CSV table of C-alpha atoms in Angstrom, one decimal:
chain,number,residue,atom,x,y,z
A,1,MET,CA,40.1,32.4,56.0
A,2,THR,CA,37.5,29.6,56.5
A,3,LEU,CA,39.6,26.3,58.0
A,4,VAL,CA,37.4,24.1,55.8
A,5,THR,CA,35.7,24.7,52.3
A,6,ALA,CA,32.2,26.1,52.6
A,7,MET,CA,29.8,24.6,49.8
A,8,THR,CA,28.2,26.8,47.5
A,9,SER,CA,25.2,26.3,45.2
A,10,ASP,CA,27.4,24.5,42.4
A,11,THR,CA,28.8,22.1,45.0
A,12,ALA,CA,25.6,21.8,47.4
A,13,PRO,CA,24.8,18.3,48.3
A,14,LEU,CA,21.6,17.0,47.0
A,15,LEU,CA,19.7,17.0,50.2
A,16,LEU,CA,20.6,20.7,50.8
A,17,ARG,CA,20.0,22.0,47.4
A,18,ASP,CA,17.1,24.2,48.8
A,19,HIS,CA,19.2,25.9,51.3
A,20,PHE,CA,21.3,26.8,48.4
A,21,ALA,CA,18.4,27.7,46.1
A,22,ASN,CA,18.4,31.6,46.4
A,23,GLY,CA,21.8,32.1,46.5
A,24,ASP,CA,24.5,32.1,49.3
A,25,PRO,CA,23.2,31.0,52.5
A,26,GLY,CA,26.2,31.8,54.3
A,27,PRO,CA,29.3,30.3,55.7
A,28,LEU,CA,27.8,28.3,58.8
A,29,VAL,CA,25.3,26.5,56.2
A,30,GLY,CA,28.3,26.3,53.8
A,31,VAL,CA,30.5,24.4,56.3
A,32,LEU,CA,27.7,22.3,57.8
A,33,ALA,CA,27.0,21.2,54.5
A,34,GLN,CA,30.2,19.1,54.1
A,35,VAL,CA,28.2,16.6,56.3
A,36,PRO,CA,24.5,16.7,54.7
A,37,GLU,CA,22.8,14.3,56.7
A,38,LEU,CA,24.0,16.1,59.9
A,39,CYS,CA,23.2,19.6,58.4
A,40,ASP,CA,19.9,18.3,57.5
A,41,VAL,CA,18.9,17.8,61.2
A,42,THR,CA,20.9,20.5,62.5
A,43,LEU,CA,19.5,23.5,60.6
A,44,PRO,CA,15.9,22.9,62.0
A,45,PHE,CA,17.2,22.4,65.7
A,46,ILE,CA,19.3,25.6,65.3
A,47,GLY,CA,16.2,27.2,63.9
A,48,ALA,CA,14.0,25.9,67.0
A,49,ALA,CA,16.5,26.7,69.6
A,50,LEU,CA,17.7,29.9,68.5
A,51,GLY,CA,14.3,31.4,67.3
A,52,ALA,CA,11.3,33.0,68.9
A,53,SER,CA,9.1,30.6,70.5
A,54,ALA,CA,7.4,30.7,73.8
A,55,VAL,CA,10.5,32.5,74.6
A,56,THR,CA,10.4,36.1,72.8
A,57,GLY,CA,12.8,36.9,70.2
A,58,ARG,CA,14.2,39.8,72.1
A,59,ARG,CA,14.9,37.3,75.0
A,60,LYS,CA,16.6,34.6,72.9
A,61,GLU,CA,18.8,37.4,71.1
A,62,ILE,CA,19.9,38.5,74.8
A,63,ALA,CA,21.0,35.0,75.4
A,64,ILE,CA,22.8,34.5,72.1
A,65,VAL,CA,24.7,37.8,72.0
A,66,ARG,CA,25.4,37.0,75.6
A,67,THR,CA,26.6,33.7,75.1
A,68,SER,CA,28.8,34.5,72.3
A,69,ALA,CA,30.5,37.6,73.8
A,70,ASN,CA,31.4,35.4,76.8
A,71,LEU,CA,32.8,32.8,74.5
A,72,ALA,CA,34.6,35.4,72.5
A,73,CYS,CA,32.8,34.3,69.2
A,74,ARG,CA,33.4,37.3,67.0
A,75,PHE,CA,31.4,35.6,64.1
A,76,CYS,CA,28.0,34.7,66.3
A,77,THR,CA,28.5,38.0,68.4
A,78,ASP,CA,28.6,40.4,65.2
A,79,THR,CA,26.0,38.6,63.3
A,80,HIS,CA,23.7,38.1,66.3
A,81,THR,CA,24.2,41.8,67.3
A,82,VAL,CA,22.9,42.8,64.1
A,83,VAL,CA,20.1,39.9,64.5
A,84,GLY,CA,19.2,41.6,68.0
A,85,ALA,CA,19.0,45.0,67.0
A,86,ASP,CA,16.0,43.6,64.3
A,87,HIS,CA,14.4,42.1,67.7
A,88,GLY,CA,14.4,45.5,69.4
A,89,LEU,CA,17.7,45.6,71.3
A,90,THR,CA,18.8,49.2,71.8
A,91,GLY,CA,22.6,49.7,71.2
A,92,GLN,CA,23.3,50.5,74.6
A,93,GLU,CA,21.8,47.2,75.4
A,94,LEU,CA,23.9,45.3,72.6
A,95,ARG,CA,27.0,47.1,74.0
A,96,ALA,CA,26.3,45.9,77.5
A,97,LEU,CA,25.8,42.3,76.0
A,98,ARG,CA,29.0,42.2,74.4
A,99,GLY,CA,30.5,43.6,77.3
A,100,GLU,CA,31.5,47.2,76.6
A,101,VAL,CA,28.9,48.6,79.2
A,102,ASP,CA,27.9,47.9,82.4
A,103,ILE,CA,24.4,45.5,82.0
A,104,ASP,CA,22.9,46.9,85.1
A,105,ALA,CA,22.7,50.4,83.6
A,106,ALA,CA,21.6,49.1,80.2
A,107,PHE,CA,18.7,46.7,81.5
A,108,THR,CA,16.2,47.8,83.8
A,109,SER,CA,14.1,44.6,83.8
A,110,ARG,CA,14.5,42.6,86.8
A,111,ALA,CA,13.6,39.4,84.5
A,112,GLU,CA,16.0,40.4,81.6
A,113,ARG,CA,18.9,41.1,84.3
A,114,ALA,CA,18.1,37.5,85.7
A,115,LEU,CA,17.9,36.2,82.3
A,116,ILE,CA,21.6,37.5,81.7
A,117,ASP,CA,22.7,36.1,84.9
A,118,TRP,CA,21.2,32.5,84.4
A,119,VAL,CA,23.2,32.9,80.7
A,120,ASP,CA,26.4,34.1,82.5
A,121,ALA,CA,26.3,31.3,85.0
A,122,LEU,CA,25.8,28.8,82.0
A,123,SER,CA,28.3,30.1,79.3
A,124,LEU,CA,31.0,30.7,82.0
A,125,GLY,CA,30.5,28.4,84.6
A,126,VAL,CA,31.3,24.6,84.7
A,127,GLY,CA,29.3,23.4,87.4
A,128,PRO,CA,25.5,23.8,88.1
A,129,VAL,CA,24.1,27.0,88.1
A,130,ASN,CA,24.7,29.0,91.5
A,131,PRO,CA,21.5,28.4,93.4
A,132,LEU,CA,21.0,32.2,94.4
A,133,VAL,CA,20.9,32.8,90.3
A,134,ALA,CA,18.8,29.9,89.9
A,135,VAL,CA,16.0,30.7,92.4
A,136,THR,CA,15.6,34.4,91.2
A,137,ALA,CA,15.5,33.2,87.7
A,138,LYS,CA,12.9,30.6,88.3
A,139,GLY,CA,10.8,33.0,90.2
A,140,LEU,CA,11.1,35.8,87.4
A,141,LEU,CA,11.2,33.2,84.2
A,142,GLY,CA,9.3,30.2,85.1
A,143,ASP,CA,11.1,26.5,84.5
A,144,HIS,CA,10.0,26.4,80.8
A,145,GLN,CA,11.6,29.2,80.1
A,146,LEU,CA,14.7,28.6,81.8
A,147,VAL,CA,15.1,25.2,79.9
A,148,GLU,CA,14.3,26.7,76.6
A,149,ILE,CA,17.0,29.3,77.5
A,150,THR,CA,19.7,26.8,78.5
A,151,VAL,CA,19.1,25.0,75.5
A,152,THR,CA,19.7,27.9,73.6
A,153,VAL,CA,22.8,28.9,75.0
A,154,GLY,CA,24.1,25.3,74.7
A,155,ALA,CA,23.3,25.6,71.0
A,156,THR,CA,25.0,28.7,70.9
A,157,MET,CA,27.9,27.7,72.4
A,158,MET,CA,28.1,24.8,69.7
A,159,LEU,CA,27.9,27.3,67.0
A,160,ASN,CA,30.4,29.2,68.9
A,161,ARG,CA,32.9,26.8,68.7
A,162,LEU,CA,32.1,25.9,65.2
A,163,ALA,CA,32.5,29.4,63.9
A,164,THR,CA,35.6,30.4,66.0
A,165,GLY,CA,37.2,27.3,65.4
A,166,LEU,CA,36.6,26.8,61.8
A,167,ASP,CA,37.6,30.7,61.6
A,168,LEU,CA,34.1,31.7,59.5
A,169,PRO,CA,34.3,34.8,58.0
A,170,VAL,CA,31.7,37.5,59.2
A,171,SER,CA,29.5,38.6,56.3
A,172,ALA,CA,29.3,41.9,54.5
A,173,ALA,CA,25.9,42.5,55.3
A,174,THR,CA,26.8,41.6,59.0
A,175,LEU,CA,29.5,44.5,58.9
A,176,ALA,CA,27.2,46.9,57.0
A,177,GLY,CA,24.6,46.2,59.9
A,178,LEU,CA,27.2,47.1,62.5
A,179,ASP,CA,28.2,50.2,61.1
A,180,ASP,CA,24.7,51.2,61.2
A,181,LEU,CA,24.4,50.8,64.4
A,182,GLY,CA,27.3,52.5,65.0
A,183,LEU,CA,28.9,49.5,66.4
A,184,GLY,CA,32.4,48.1,65.5
A,185,ALA,CA,33.0,44.4,64.4
A,186,LEU,CA,35.0,42.4,66.9
A,187,PRO,CA,38.7,42.3,66.0
A,188,PRO,CA,39.9,39.0,64.5
A,189,GLN,CA,41.3,36.4,66.7
A,190,ALA,CA,44.6,34.6,66.7
A,191,PRO,CA,44.6,30.8,66.6
A,192,THR,CA,44.6,29.0,69.7
A,193,THR,CA,47.6,28.0,71.3
A,194,ARG,CA,45.9,25.7,73.8
A,195,SER,CA,46.2,21.9,73.6
A,196,SER,CA,45.9,19.4,76.4
A,197,ARG,CA,48.9,17.6,75.1
A,198,LYS,CA,51.2,20.1,74.4
A,199,ASP,CA,52.2,24.2,73.9
A,200,LEU,CA,51.3,25.2,70.3
A,201,SER,CA,52.7,28.6,71.0
B,1,MET,CA,11.2,3.6,55.8
B,2,THR,CA,13.2,0.1,55.5
B,3,ALA,CA,9.8,-1.0,53.5
B,4,ALA,CA,9.6,2.2,51.7
B,5,ILE,CA,13.2,1.7,50.2
B,6,ARG,CA,12.3,-2.0,49.5
B,7,GLU,CA,9.2,-1.2,47.5
B,8,ALA,CA,11.4,1.7,45.6
B,9,LEU,CA,14.1,-1.2,44.7
B,10,ALA,CA,11.0,-3.4,43.7
B,11,THR,CA,9.2,-0.8,41.3
B,12,GLY,CA,12.3,0.5,39.7
B,13,GLU,CA,12.0,4.1,41.5
B,14,LEU,CA,15.4,3.0,42.9
B,15,LEU,CA,17.8,1.1,40.7
B,16,ASP,CA,18.7,-2.6,42.6
B,17,ARG,CA,22.3,-2.1,42.0
B,18,LEU,CA,24.8,-1.0,44.8
B,19,TRP,CA,28.2,0.5,43.4
B,20,PHE,CA,31.4,0.5,45.5
B,21,TYR,CA,34.5,2.7,44.8
B,22,SER,CA,36.7,0.1,46.1
B,23,ASN,CA,39.7,2.3,45.3
B,24,TYR,CA,40.9,5.7,43.4
B,25,HIS,CA,44.5,4.7,42.9
B,26,CYS,CA,45.0,3.5,38.9
B,27,ASN,CA,48.1,2.2,37.0
B,28,LEU,CA,46.7,4.7,34.2
B,29,THR,CA,46.0,8.1,33.7
B,30,CYS,CA,43.2,8.3,31.2
B,31,SER,CA,42.5,11.7,29.6
B,32,TYR,CA,38.8,11.8,30.2
B,33,CYS,CA,39.0,10.0,33.9
B,34,PHE,CA,36.2,11.6,36.3
B,35,THR,CA,38.0,10.3,39.4
B,36,GLU,CA,41.2,11.9,37.9
B,37,SER,CA,42.8,8.4,39.0
B,38,SER,CA,46.7,7.6,38.4
B,39,PRO,CA,49.3,5.9,39.7
B,40,SER,CA,49.9,9.0,42.2
B,41,THR,CA,46.4,8.9,43.6
B,42,PRO,CA,46.0,8.2,47.0
B,43,PRO,CA,44.2,4.8,47.2
B,44,GLN,CA,41.3,5.5,49.2
B,45,ALA,CA,40.2,2.3,49.5
B,46,LEU,CA,36.9,0.8,50.8
B,47,PRO,CA,38.0,-1.6,53.4
B,48,PRO,CA,37.1,-5.2,52.0
B,49,ASP,CA,35.2,-6.0,55.0
B,50,GLN,CA,33.2,-3.2,54.8
B,51,ILE,CA,32.3,-3.6,51.4
B,52,ILE,CA,30.9,-7.2,52.2
B,53,ARG,CA,29.2,-6.0,55.3
B,54,LEU,CA,27.4,-3.0,53.2
B,55,ALA,CA,26.8,-5.5,50.5
B,56,HIS,CA,24.8,-7.7,53.2
B,57,GLN,CA,22.9,-4.7,54.5
B,58,ALA,CA,22.2,-3.8,50.8
B,59,ALA,CA,20.6,-7.4,50.3
B,60,GLU,CA,18.3,-7.1,53.3
B,61,LEU,CA,17.1,-3.7,52.1
B,62,GLY,CA,16.3,-5.2,48.5
B,63,TYR,CA,19.2,-4.7,46.4
B,64,SER,CA,20.4,-7.5,44.4
B,65,GLN,CA,23.4,-6.2,42.1
B,66,PHE,CA,26.5,-4.9,42.8
B,67,GLY,CA,29.1,-3.0,40.9
B,68,VAL,CA,32.5,-2.5,41.8
B,69,THR,CA,34.7,0.3,40.3
B,70,GLY,CA,37.4,2.5,41.2
B,71,GLY,CA,40.3,3.7,40.1
B,72,GLU,CA,41.2,0.1,39.1
B,73,PRO,CA,40.0,-2.5,41.2
B,74,PHE,CA,42.4,-5.2,40.2
B,75,ILE,CA,45.3,-3.3,41.7
B,76,LEU,CA,43.9,-4.3,45.1
B,77,PRO,CA,45.3,-7.8,45.8
B,78,TYR,CA,42.0,-8.8,47.7
B,79,MET,CA,39.8,-7.9,44.9
B,80,VAL,CA,39.0,-11.3,43.4
B,81,ASP,CA,38.0,-12.6,47.1
B,82,VAL,CA,35.8,-9.6,47.3
B,83,LEU,CA,34.3,-10.3,44.2
B,84,LYS,CA,33.5,-13.7,44.8
B,85,GLU,CA,31.9,-12.9,48.1
B,86,LEU,CA,29.7,-10.0,46.4
B,87,ALA,CA,28.8,-12.4,43.8
B,88,ALA,CA,27.3,-14.9,46.4
B,89,ILE,CA,25.1,-12.0,47.6
B,90,GLY,CA,24.2,-10.5,44.2
B,91,SER,CA,25.0,-10.5,40.5
B,92,THR,CA,28.4,-8.5,40.5
B,93,VAL,CA,30.0,-6.5,37.7
B,94,VAL,CA,33.3,-5.3,38.2
B,95,ILE,CA,34.9,-2.1,35.7
B,96,SER,CA,38.5,-2.8,34.8
B,97,ASN,CA,40.8,-1.2,32.6
B,98,GLY,CA,41.8,-4.7,31.6
B,99,THR,CA,45.7,-4.0,31.6
B,100,LEU,CA,46.6,-6.1,34.7
B,101,PHE,CA,45.7,-9.4,33.6
B,102,ASN,CA,48.8,-11.3,33.5
B,103,GLY,CA,50.6,-13.6,35.7
B,104,GLN,CA,49.3,-14.1,39.0
B,105,ARG,CA,46.6,-11.5,38.6
B,106,LEU,CA,45.3,-13.4,35.3
B,107,ALA,CA,45.2,-16.7,37.3
B,108,ARG,CA,43.4,-15.1,40.2
B,109,ALA,CA,41.1,-13.6,37.8
B,110,VAL,CA,40.3,-16.5,36.0
B,111,GLU,CA,38.7,-17.9,39.3
B,112,LEU,CA,35.8,-15.5,38.6
B,113,ALA,CA,34.6,-17.8,35.6
B,114,ASP,CA,32.9,-20.1,38.6
B,115,HIS,CA,31.2,-17.0,39.9
B,116,ASP,CA,28.4,-14.4,39.0
B,117,VAL,CA,30.9,-11.8,38.0
B,118,ALA,CA,31.2,-10.0,34.9
B,119,VAL,CA,34.6,-8.3,34.1
B,120,GLN,CA,33.6,-4.9,32.2
B,121,ILE,CA,36.5,-3.9,30.3
B,122,SER,CA,37.3,-0.1,28.8
B,123,LEU,CA,37.8,-0.1,25.0
B,124,ASP,CA,37.3,2.8,23.1
B,125,ALA,CA,38.2,1.9,19.7
B,126,PRO,CA,39.4,-0.7,17.4
B,127,ASP,CA,42.6,1.1,16.5
B,128,PRO,CA,45.5,1.4,18.9
B,129,ILE,CA,46.5,4.9,18.0
B,130,VAL,CA,42.7,6.0,18.6
B,131,ASN,CA,42.2,4.3,21.7
B,132,ASP,CA,45.7,4.8,23.4
B,133,GLU,CA,45.3,8.5,22.7
B,134,PHE,CA,42.8,8.7,25.4
B,135,ARG,CA,43.9,5.6,27.4
B,136,GLY,CA,47.7,5.6,27.6
B,137,ARG,CA,50.4,3.8,25.5
B,138,ALA,CA,49.9,0.1,24.7
B,139,ASN,CA,46.5,0.1,26.1
B,140,PHE,CA,45.0,-1.7,23.3
B,141,ASP,CA,47.4,-4.3,22.9
B,142,LYS,CA,47.3,-5.3,26.7
B,143,VAL,CA,43.2,-5.1,26.4
B,144,ALA,CA,43.1,-7.0,23.2
B,145,THR,CA,45.1,-10.1,24.8
B,146,ALA,CA,43.4,-10.0,28.2
B,147,ILE,CA,40.0,-10.1,26.7
B,148,PRO,CA,40.1,-13.2,24.6
B,149,THR,CA,42.1,-14.9,27.4
B,150,LEU,CA,39.6,-14.2,29.9
B,151,THR,CA,36.9,-15.5,27.9
B,152,ALA,CA,38.5,-18.6,26.7
B,153,ALA,CA,38.5,-19.1,30.6
B,154,GLY,CA,35.1,-18.7,30.6
B,155,VAL,CA,35.2,-15.6,32.6
B,156,HIS,CA,31.8,-13.3,31.7
B,157,VAL,CA,33.6,-10.2,30.0
B,158,ARG,CA,31.7,-7.2,29.1
B,159,ILE,CA,33.1,-4.2,27.1
B,160,ALA,CA,32.3,-0.5,27.7
B,161,THR,CA,33.1,2.1,24.9
B,162,SER,CA,33.1,5.7,26.0
B,163,ILE,CA,32.5,8.1,23.2
B,164,GLU,CA,31.8,11.9,22.4
B,165,PRO,CA,28.0,11.3,21.4
B,166,ASP,CA,28.5,13.7,18.5
B,167,ARG,CA,31.5,11.8,17.3
B,168,LEU,CA,30.4,8.2,16.8
B,169,ASP,CA,32.1,6.6,13.8
B,170,LEU,CA,29.9,3.9,12.5
B,171,GLU,CA,32.8,2.4,10.6
B,172,GLN,CA,34.8,2.2,13.7
B,173,HIS,CA,32.1,0.9,15.8
B,174,ALA,CA,31.4,-1.8,13.4
B,175,ARG,CA,35.0,-2.8,13.3
B,176,LEU,CA,35.0,-2.8,17.4
B,177,CYS,CA,31.9,-5.0,17.1
B,178,ALA,CA,33.4,-7.7,15.0
B,179,MET,CA,36.3,-7.7,17.0
B,180,HIS,CA,34.6,-8.4,20.5
B,181,THR,CA,32.5,-10.9,18.9
B,182,GLU,CA,35.7,-12.5,17.8
B,183,TRP,CA,37.1,-12.2,21.3
B,184,GLY,CA,33.8,-13.9,22.5
B,185,VAL,CA,32.1,-11.2,24.0
B,186,ASP,CA,28.4,-11.0,22.9
B,187,GLU,CA,26.7,-7.8,21.5
B,188,ALA,CA,24.7,-7.7,24.6
B,189,ASP,CA,27.6,-7.4,26.5
B,190,HIS,CA,29.1,-4.4,24.6
B,191,ILE,CA,27.9,-1.2,26.2
B,192,VAL,CA,28.6,2.2,24.4
B,193,ARG,CA,28.1,5.3,26.8
B,194,PRO,CA,28.7,8.9,26.4
B,195,LEU,CA,31.7,10.5,27.8
B,196,ILE,CA,30.3,12.4,31.4
B,197,ALA,CA,32.0,15.8,31.6
B,198,ARG,CA,33.1,15.5,35.0
B,199,GLY,CA,37.0,15.3,36.6
B,200,ARG,CA,39.5,15.4,33.9
B,201,ALA,CA,37.0,15.1,31.1
B,202,ALA,CA,35.5,18.4,32.1
B,203,ASP,CA,39.0,20.0,32.5
B,204,GLU,CA,40.2,18.7,28.9
B,205,GLY,CA,36.7,20.2,27.4
B,206,MET,CA,35.5,16.4,26.6
B,207,GLY,CA,32.2,14.7,27.3
B,208,THR,CA,28.8,16.0,27.7
B,209,THR,CA,27.3,18.0,30.8
B,210,ILE,CA,24.7,15.9,32.6
B,211,THR,CA,22.5,17.0,35.2
B,212,PHE,CA,21.2,15.4,38.0
B,213,ASP,CA,18.1,15.0,36.8
B,214,GLU,CA,19.2,12.7,33.9
B,215,PHE,CA,21.4,10.3,36.2
B,216,PRO,CA,19.7,6.9,37.1
B,217,ALA,CA,18.8,6.5,40.7
B,218,GLU,CA,21.8,4.2,41.4
B,219,LEU,CA,23.4,4.5,44.9
B,220,ALA,CA,27.1,4.3,45.1
B,221,VAL,CA,29.4,4.4,48.1
B,222,SER,CA,33.0,5.3,48.5
B,223,VAL,CA,35.0,6.2,51.5
B,224,ASP,CA,34.1,9.6,51.1
B,225,GLY,CA,30.3,9.3,51.4
B,226,ALA,CA,27.2,8.1,49.6
B,227,TYR,CA,26.4,9.4,46.4
B,228,TRP,CA,23.6,9.5,43.7
B,229,GLY,CA,25.0,7.6,40.6
B,230,PRO,CA,28.2,5.7,39.6
B,231,PHE,CA,29.3,9.1,38.3
B,232,GLY,CA,28.9,11.0,41.7
B,233,PRO,CA,32.1,10.3,43.6
B,234,GLY,CA,34.2,12.0,41.0
B,235,VAL,CA,37.1,14.3,41.7
B,236,THR,CA,37.7,17.7,40.2
B,237,ASN,CA,41.1,19.3,40.5
B,238,GLY,CA,42.0,17.3,43.4
B,239,VAL,CA,38.8,17.7,45.5
B,240,GLY,CA,36.1,15.2,45.6
B,241,ASP,CA,33.0,16.3,43.9
B,242,THR,CA,29.8,16.8,46.0
B,243,ASP,CA,27.2,18.0,43.9
B,244,LEU,CA,25.9,14.5,43.6
B,245,LEU,CA,26.7,13.8,47.6
B,246,LEU,CA,23.8,12.2,49.4
B,247,THR,CA,25.3,11.5,53.1
B,248,ARG,CA,29.0,11.2,54.4
B,249,THR,CA,27.6,8.3,56.3
B,250,ILE,CA,27.5,5.0,54.4
B,251,GLU,CA,26.9,2.7,57.0
B,252,PRO,CA,24.1,1.4,57.9
B,253,LEU,CA,23.2,1.8,54.4
B,254,ARG,CA,19.8,2.4,55.2
B,255,VAL,CA,20.9,6.0,56.0
B,256,PRO,CA,22.1,6.9,52.5
B,257,ALA,CA,19.3,4.7,50.9
B,258,GLU,CA,16.7,6.9,52.7
B,259,ALA,CA,18.2,9.7,51.7
B,260,MET,CA,18.3,8.6,48.0
B,261,LEU,CA,14.6,8.2,48.4
B,262,ARG,CA,14.0,11.6,49.9
B,263,VAL,CA,16.0,12.9,46.8
B,264,ALA,CA,14.1,10.9,44.3
B,265,GLY,CA,10.9,11.6,45.5
B,266,GLY,CA,11.2,15.6,44.7
B,267,ARG,CA,13.2,14.7,41.1
B,268,PRO,CA,11.1,15.4,37.9
B,269,ALA,CA,10.3,12.0,36.4
B,270,GLY,CA,11.3,10.4,33.1
B,271,SER,CA,14.2,12.3,32.4
B,272,GLU,CA,17.3,9.5,33.2
B,273,LEU,CA,20.3,9.4,31.2
B,274,ALA,CA,19.7,7.1,28.3
B,275,ILE,CA,22.6,4.7,27.9
B,276,VAL,CA,22.9,3.9,24.5
B,277,CYS,CA,24.2,0.1,23.9
B,278,ALA,CA,25.1,-1.7,20.8
């Protein structure tokens, strides 16, 4: 149950009507549409940050699925597992990115392993990326790819918190896609009990 | 972009009146109210200093007129002062149900006689029974007392009559016109407009369904955001309408004005709602 109302084609604000012209654009756009002027600039940014560019769609999806799994975002992990498959990631690779099997067994490319290390450092850590990880990644990926992947990870983390915090539902199409891949959907998460000021449990 | 807004206001692509939803609560519970206002509605008031700030920003963009509506604006104790300040910036109309003009409120409202403010009072029929069916008990008597009192004091009063277009009764309409003329309200200040099927009117099966393309390009701001037209910030089943929402940001006013200009650019021309004036 989404914690805020997702807009539909009947309630879509004027600036965003094109996004709803062909039916339900999904809960992410639906909730962002609550703030039309923010949605208006966020969607192109998300498209640029998460879509294929100088960094291939496969590498972007590695970063997105891994980040989402690290942040335990059910919505983004499941959604991008299906998208990742469309970009050529195998079931074994997707399971590894979701933390279900060993990464080194699934990924043989040194560059992709360096990419995953970079993503883990960004999405699990709080300080600068460990120099050992950074040196390897710079050598195999180059500065511009590292910058872009860092933006991809940051944008994904933003979406992870948006989707998980607002409890966005995974779509039926995604669930069907996971089924086709022989992968299960992640279980629903319990509401957070963490607060800086008091124990909510 | 500011220059583009100014040009659009000058050419009429955007109408040069900015509407303020001063508040949403009202002492009445009209059966066709598209904001579902009532005495128990939370005020959701635009702070008076923000209204004035927005009016100055509007003037800088090229707006020359203001409208204030609600809810019932005159519930707010500071409304007369706000209207005076608005009128110093641009010609102002305030929409009122006309039932609160007695005692201290009347004394304050009379002060508007010296300012460029028109008080637009709703009156739907010349017969108390017909009028009060929609607007509540004793509404007609209060309005019939308030209007001549205000006009006698020199306040510019307009009358707005909301009708179901297919139920226009010409005999009733003629009596209403004779009545307001006697009260000192000119024909030019009598506005007859169709009931719009939004909010409570839609729930009651009343009013005409109007699409976005038919609403004039007037900007309206409330605490919830900026909207296309004064019918935009409506409420349906307790939830704010969003189909005419432009932006949640209302300040700086340039932000929603730019959004409105963008939307206006993609809109079919020549299909605006015709307001039928008597």
